[in-house]
Short mmCIF file of C-alpha atoms in Angstrom, two decimals:
data_model
loop_
_atom_site.label_atom_id
_atom_site.label_comp_id
_atom_site.label_asym_id
_atom_site.label_seq_id
_atom_site.Cartn_x
_atom_site.Cartn_y
_atom_site.Cartn_z
CA GLY A 29 -9.93 -17.42 -11.53
CA ILE A 30 -9.76 -13.77 -12.38
CA GLN A 31 -7.15 -12.74 -14.95
CA VAL A 32 -5.36 -9.45 -14.38
CA GLU A 33 -3.59 -7.67 -17.20
CA GLN A 34 -1.36 -4.65 -16.61
CA SER A 35 0.00 -2.23 -19.17
CA PRO A 36 2.51 -1.13 -20.12
CA PRO A 37 4.92 -3.79 -18.83
CA ASP A 38 7.79 -1.30 -18.77
CA LEU A 39 7.88 2.47 -18.64
CA ILE A 40 10.82 4.85 -18.65
CA LEU A 41 10.23 8.49 -17.74
CA GLN A 42 12.23 11.60 -17.26
CA GLU A 43 11.87 13.15 -13.82
CA GLY A 44 8.90 15.51 -13.76
CA ALA A 45 6.87 13.66 -16.36
CA ASN A 46 3.37 12.29 -15.82
CA SER A 47 2.25 8.73 -16.49
CA THR A 48 -0.81 6.50 -16.54
CA LEU A 49 -0.74 2.81 -15.68
CA ARG A 50 -3.65 0.56 -16.55
CA CYS A 51 -5.08 -2.61 -15.06
CA ASN A 52 -7.76 -4.73 -16.76
CA PHE A 53 -9.74 -7.51 -15.10
CA SER A 54 -11.39 -10.48 -16.79
CA ASP A 55 -14.35 -10.34 -14.39
CA SER A 56 -15.97 -7.97 -11.93
CA VAL A 57 -14.14 -7.50 -8.66
CA ASN A 58 -15.18 -5.85 -5.43
CA ASN A 59 -11.69 -5.68 -3.97
CA LEU A 60 -9.07 -3.79 -5.97
CA GLN A 61 -5.76 -2.51 -4.65
CA TRP A 62 -2.65 -0.86 -6.09
CA PHE A 63 0.82 -1.52 -4.71
CA HIS A 64 4.32 -0.18 -5.29
CA GLN A 65 7.23 -2.58 -4.88
CA ASN A 66 10.41 -0.62 -4.27
CA PRO A 67 13.85 -1.81 -5.41
CA TRP A 68 14.36 -3.51 -2.01
CA GLY A 69 11.26 -5.66 -2.50
CA GLN A 70 8.94 -3.93 -0.06
CA LEU A 71 5.33 -3.81 -1.24
CA ILE A 72 3.57 -0.61 -0.23
CA ASN A 73 -0.20 -0.35 -0.42
CA LEU A 74 -1.06 2.75 -2.43
CA PHE A 75 -4.83 2.51 -2.77
CA TYR A 76 -7.79 0.37 -1.90
CA ILE A 77 -10.13 1.40 -4.71
CA PRO A 78 -12.92 -0.98 -5.79
CA SER A 79 -14.66 1.95 -7.50
CA GLY A 80 -14.42 5.69 -7.92
CA THR A 81 -11.43 8.00 -7.66
CA LYS A 82 -8.93 8.60 -4.87
CA GLN A 83 -5.95 10.90 -4.60
CA ASN A 84 -2.90 10.79 -2.39
CA GLY A 85 -0.39 13.51 -3.12
CA ARG A 86 1.04 13.09 -6.61
CA LEU A 87 -0.74 9.77 -7.04
CA SER A 88 -4.35 9.20 -7.92
CA ALA A 89 -6.36 6.18 -9.00
CA THR A 90 -9.63 5.67 -10.77
CA THR A 91 -11.58 2.43 -11.03
CA VAL A 92 -14.46 1.96 -13.47
CA ALA A 93 -15.95 -1.18 -11.99
CA THR A 94 -18.61 -1.64 -14.70
CA GLU A 95 -15.89 -1.75 -17.36
CA ARG A 96 -13.48 -3.82 -15.26
CA TYR A 97 -10.44 -1.55 -15.33
CA SER A 98 -8.47 0.73 -13.09
CA LEU A 99 -5.95 3.49 -13.79
CA LEU A 100 -3.10 4.76 -11.66
CA TYR A 101 -1.85 8.27 -12.39
CA ILE A 102 1.57 9.48 -11.33
CA SER A 103 2.18 13.19 -11.74
CA SER A 104 5.50 15.04 -11.59
CA SER A 105 7.37 11.76 -11.26
CA GLN A 106 10.44 11.52 -9.03
CA THR A 107 13.30 9.02 -9.04
CA THR A 108 11.89 7.55 -5.83
CA ASP A 109 8.78 6.52 -7.78
CA SER A 110 10.88 3.88 -9.56
CA GLY A 111 9.97 0.27 -8.94
CA VAL A 112 7.20 -2.09 -9.93
CA TYR A 113 3.54 -1.17 -9.67
CA PHE A 114 1.06 -3.98 -9.14
CA CYS A 115 -2.69 -4.03 -9.18
CA ALA A 116 -4.58 -6.85 -7.52
CA GLY A 117 -8.25 -7.72 -7.51
CA GLY A 118 -10.73 -10.30 -6.37
CA TYR A 119 -13.89 -10.78 -4.40
CA ASN A 120 -12.23 -11.06 -1.01
CA ASN A 121 -8.71 -10.62 0.32
CA ASN A 122 -8.10 -14.37 0.21
CA ASP A 123 -8.69 -14.69 -3.52
CA MET A 124 -6.93 -11.62 -4.87
CA ARG A 125 -4.96 -12.05 -8.07
CA PHE A 126 -2.01 -9.85 -8.89
CA GLY A 127 -1.03 -8.69 -12.32
CA ALA A 128 2.51 -9.08 -13.63
CA GLY A 129 3.25 -5.46 -12.84
CA THR A 130 4.47 -2.33 -14.60
CA ARG A 131 8.18 -1.66 -14.12
CA LEU A 132 8.72 2.09 -13.87
CA THR A 133 12.11 3.73 -14.18
CA VAL A 134 12.32 7.46 -13.54
CA LYS A 135 15.56 9.04 -14.75
CA PRO A 136 16.98 12.21 -13.20
CA ASP B 15 2.40 0.62 14.24
CA THR B 16 5.61 -1.27 13.56
CA GLY B 17 4.43 -2.84 10.30
CA VAL B 18 4.59 -6.48 9.22
CA SER B 19 7.88 -8.10 10.15
CA GLN B 20 9.42 -11.14 8.48
CA ASP B 21 12.42 -13.18 9.46
CA PRO B 22 14.87 -14.10 8.07
CA ARG B 23 15.35 -11.61 5.26
CA HIS B 24 17.36 -14.12 3.24
CA LYS B 25 17.69 -17.88 3.46
CA ILE B 26 20.07 -20.09 1.50
CA THR B 27 19.58 -23.81 1.83
CA LYS B 28 20.51 -27.03 0.13
CA ARG B 29 17.99 -29.10 -1.76
CA GLY B 30 16.22 -31.55 0.53
CA GLN B 31 16.53 -29.44 3.67
CA ASN B 32 13.56 -28.06 5.61
CA VAL B 33 13.15 -24.32 6.10
CA THR B 34 10.86 -22.25 8.30
CA PHE B 35 9.98 -18.58 7.95
CA ARG B 36 8.36 -16.36 10.53
CA CYS B 37 5.90 -13.50 10.13
CA ASP B 38 4.75 -11.03 12.77
CA PRO B 39 1.70 -9.10 11.58
CA ILE B 40 0.63 -5.61 12.59
CA SER B 41 -0.36 -6.07 16.21
CA GLU B 42 -4.09 -5.44 16.00
CA HIS B 43 -4.60 -7.32 12.72
CA ASN B 44 -6.64 -10.53 12.84
CA ARG B 45 -5.93 -11.77 9.34
CA LEU B 46 -2.60 -12.99 8.07
CA TYR B 47 -1.73 -14.09 4.54
CA TRP B 48 1.19 -15.86 2.89
CA TYR B 49 2.17 -15.20 -0.72
CA ARG B 50 4.96 -16.38 -2.98
CA GLN B 51 6.57 -14.18 -5.61
CA THR B 52 8.84 -15.44 -8.37
CA LEU B 53 11.05 -13.25 -10.51
CA GLY B 54 9.11 -10.98 -12.84
CA GLN B 55 5.71 -12.00 -11.52
CA GLY B 56 3.19 -10.63 -9.07
CA PRO B 57 2.64 -12.26 -5.69
CA GLU B 58 0.70 -15.53 -5.69
CA PHE B 59 -1.64 -16.30 -2.79
CA LEU B 60 -0.82 -19.41 -0.72
CA THR B 61 -2.90 -19.42 2.45
CA TYR B 62 -4.49 -17.24 5.09
CA PHE B 63 -5.53 -17.18 8.74
CA GLN B 64 -8.32 -15.51 10.66
CA ASN B 65 -6.85 -15.39 14.16
CA GLU B 66 -5.50 -18.92 14.70
CA ALA B 67 -7.81 -20.61 12.19
CA GLN B 68 -6.37 -21.45 8.77
CA LEU B 69 -9.34 -20.75 6.52
CA GLU B 70 -7.83 -21.39 3.13
CA LYS B 71 -5.02 -23.77 2.34
CA SER B 72 -6.02 -25.37 -0.92
CA ARG B 73 -3.63 -23.11 -2.79
CA LEU B 74 -0.55 -24.18 -0.91
CA LEU B 75 1.74 -25.41 -3.63
CA SER B 76 2.18 -28.96 -2.42
CA ASP B 77 1.94 -31.03 0.74
CA ARG B 78 5.54 -30.03 1.47
CA PHE B 79 4.21 -26.58 2.40
CA SER B 80 2.50 -25.96 5.72
CA ALA B 81 1.68 -22.92 7.81
CA GLU B 82 0.69 -22.34 11.40
CA ARG B 83 -0.52 -19.49 13.54
CA PRO B 84 -0.85 -21.20 16.91
CA LYS B 85 -1.87 -18.29 19.12
CA GLY B 86 -3.34 -16.01 16.53
CA SER B 87 -0.34 -13.72 16.57
CA PHE B 88 2.81 -14.63 14.62
CA SER B 89 2.78 -17.26 11.88
CA THR B 90 5.31 -19.69 10.45
CA LEU B 91 5.56 -21.11 6.96
CA GLU B 92 7.50 -24.35 6.62
CA ILE B 93 8.75 -25.97 3.44
CA GLN B 94 9.92 -29.54 3.82
CA ARG B 95 12.38 -31.29 1.49
CA THR B 96 13.06 -28.10 -0.44
CA GLU B 97 13.48 -28.22 -4.21
CA GLN B 98 15.21 -25.75 -6.50
CA GLY B 99 11.81 -24.68 -7.81
CA ASP B 100 10.95 -23.41 -4.33
CA SER B 101 13.43 -20.56 -4.78
CA ALA B 102 11.34 -17.39 -4.55
CA MET B 103 10.38 -14.47 -2.33
CA TYR B 104 7.91 -15.48 0.39
CA LEU B 105 5.75 -12.58 1.48
CA CYS B 106 3.50 -12.19 4.47
CA ALA B 107 0.66 -9.69 4.69
CA SER B 108 -1.90 -8.76 7.29
CA SER B 109 -5.22 -6.95 7.40
CA SER B 110 -7.47 -5.76 10.17
CA GLY B 111 -10.13 -8.45 9.74
CA GLN B 112 -13.01 -6.01 10.00
CA GLY B 113 -14.47 -6.93 6.64
CA PRO B 114 -14.12 -9.39 3.74
CA HIS B 115 -12.01 -7.00 1.69
CA GLU B 116 -9.68 -4.40 3.11
CA LYS B 117 -6.19 -3.01 2.66
CA LEU B 118 -3.37 -5.50 2.72
CA PHE B 119 -0.09 -4.57 4.39
CA PHE B 120 2.97 -6.55 3.36
CA GLY B 121 6.24 -7.36 5.04
CA SER B 122 9.62 -7.13 3.33
CA GLY B 123 9.62 -10.84 2.53
CA THR B 124 12.03 -13.72 2.90
CA GLN B 125 14.13 -14.48 -0.16
CA LEU B 126 14.72 -18.23 -0.39
CA SER B 127 17.50 -19.69 -2.52
CA VAL B 128 17.65 -23.47 -2.83
CA LEU B 129 21.00 -24.74 -4.11
#
């Protein structure tokens, strides 16, 4: 199956800072999604982004499908951005593999 | 849109007991998925349904695990003869079913502790 590698595993930021999270895939995928898991365990879908660039407020994501990686950008971070960010990819929804996540802590 | 709902939020059981979890997907969603998440890891796919049909179950962890979606609406996941290694967060997700790959929407999960 597809291997998903996320970096960095942990990230500590001061409020207001920007950050970039990376996700590498061992094979091509046509289904790639980013999620945020808040401290209460709820997984929120941030982006469905098999290719190209999308933006949603302070968050944006870029996927370079030919090079099998995706980036999640967080600008002007806030304490509410804290949690674990997961990327997941596969060919269809029923074979998506999740990475181990990037744990983000934003300090006030 | 009330989101994906899971019940119970927490379950504590003794080893050897059976447990059942319920998931109510977003109302107009045809596809429903079950995942398991252990501490420090990403969710791991278990099984999924298209309406009432279970289309993938080879990745259920053992024959002690079973899932149903009898009327194509809510789903249940049952674990029989629980073991301590079953302790994990069990997550349910749904998607619209309009294509092979689309946004997944997750519930808050059921945290299982097996003593």
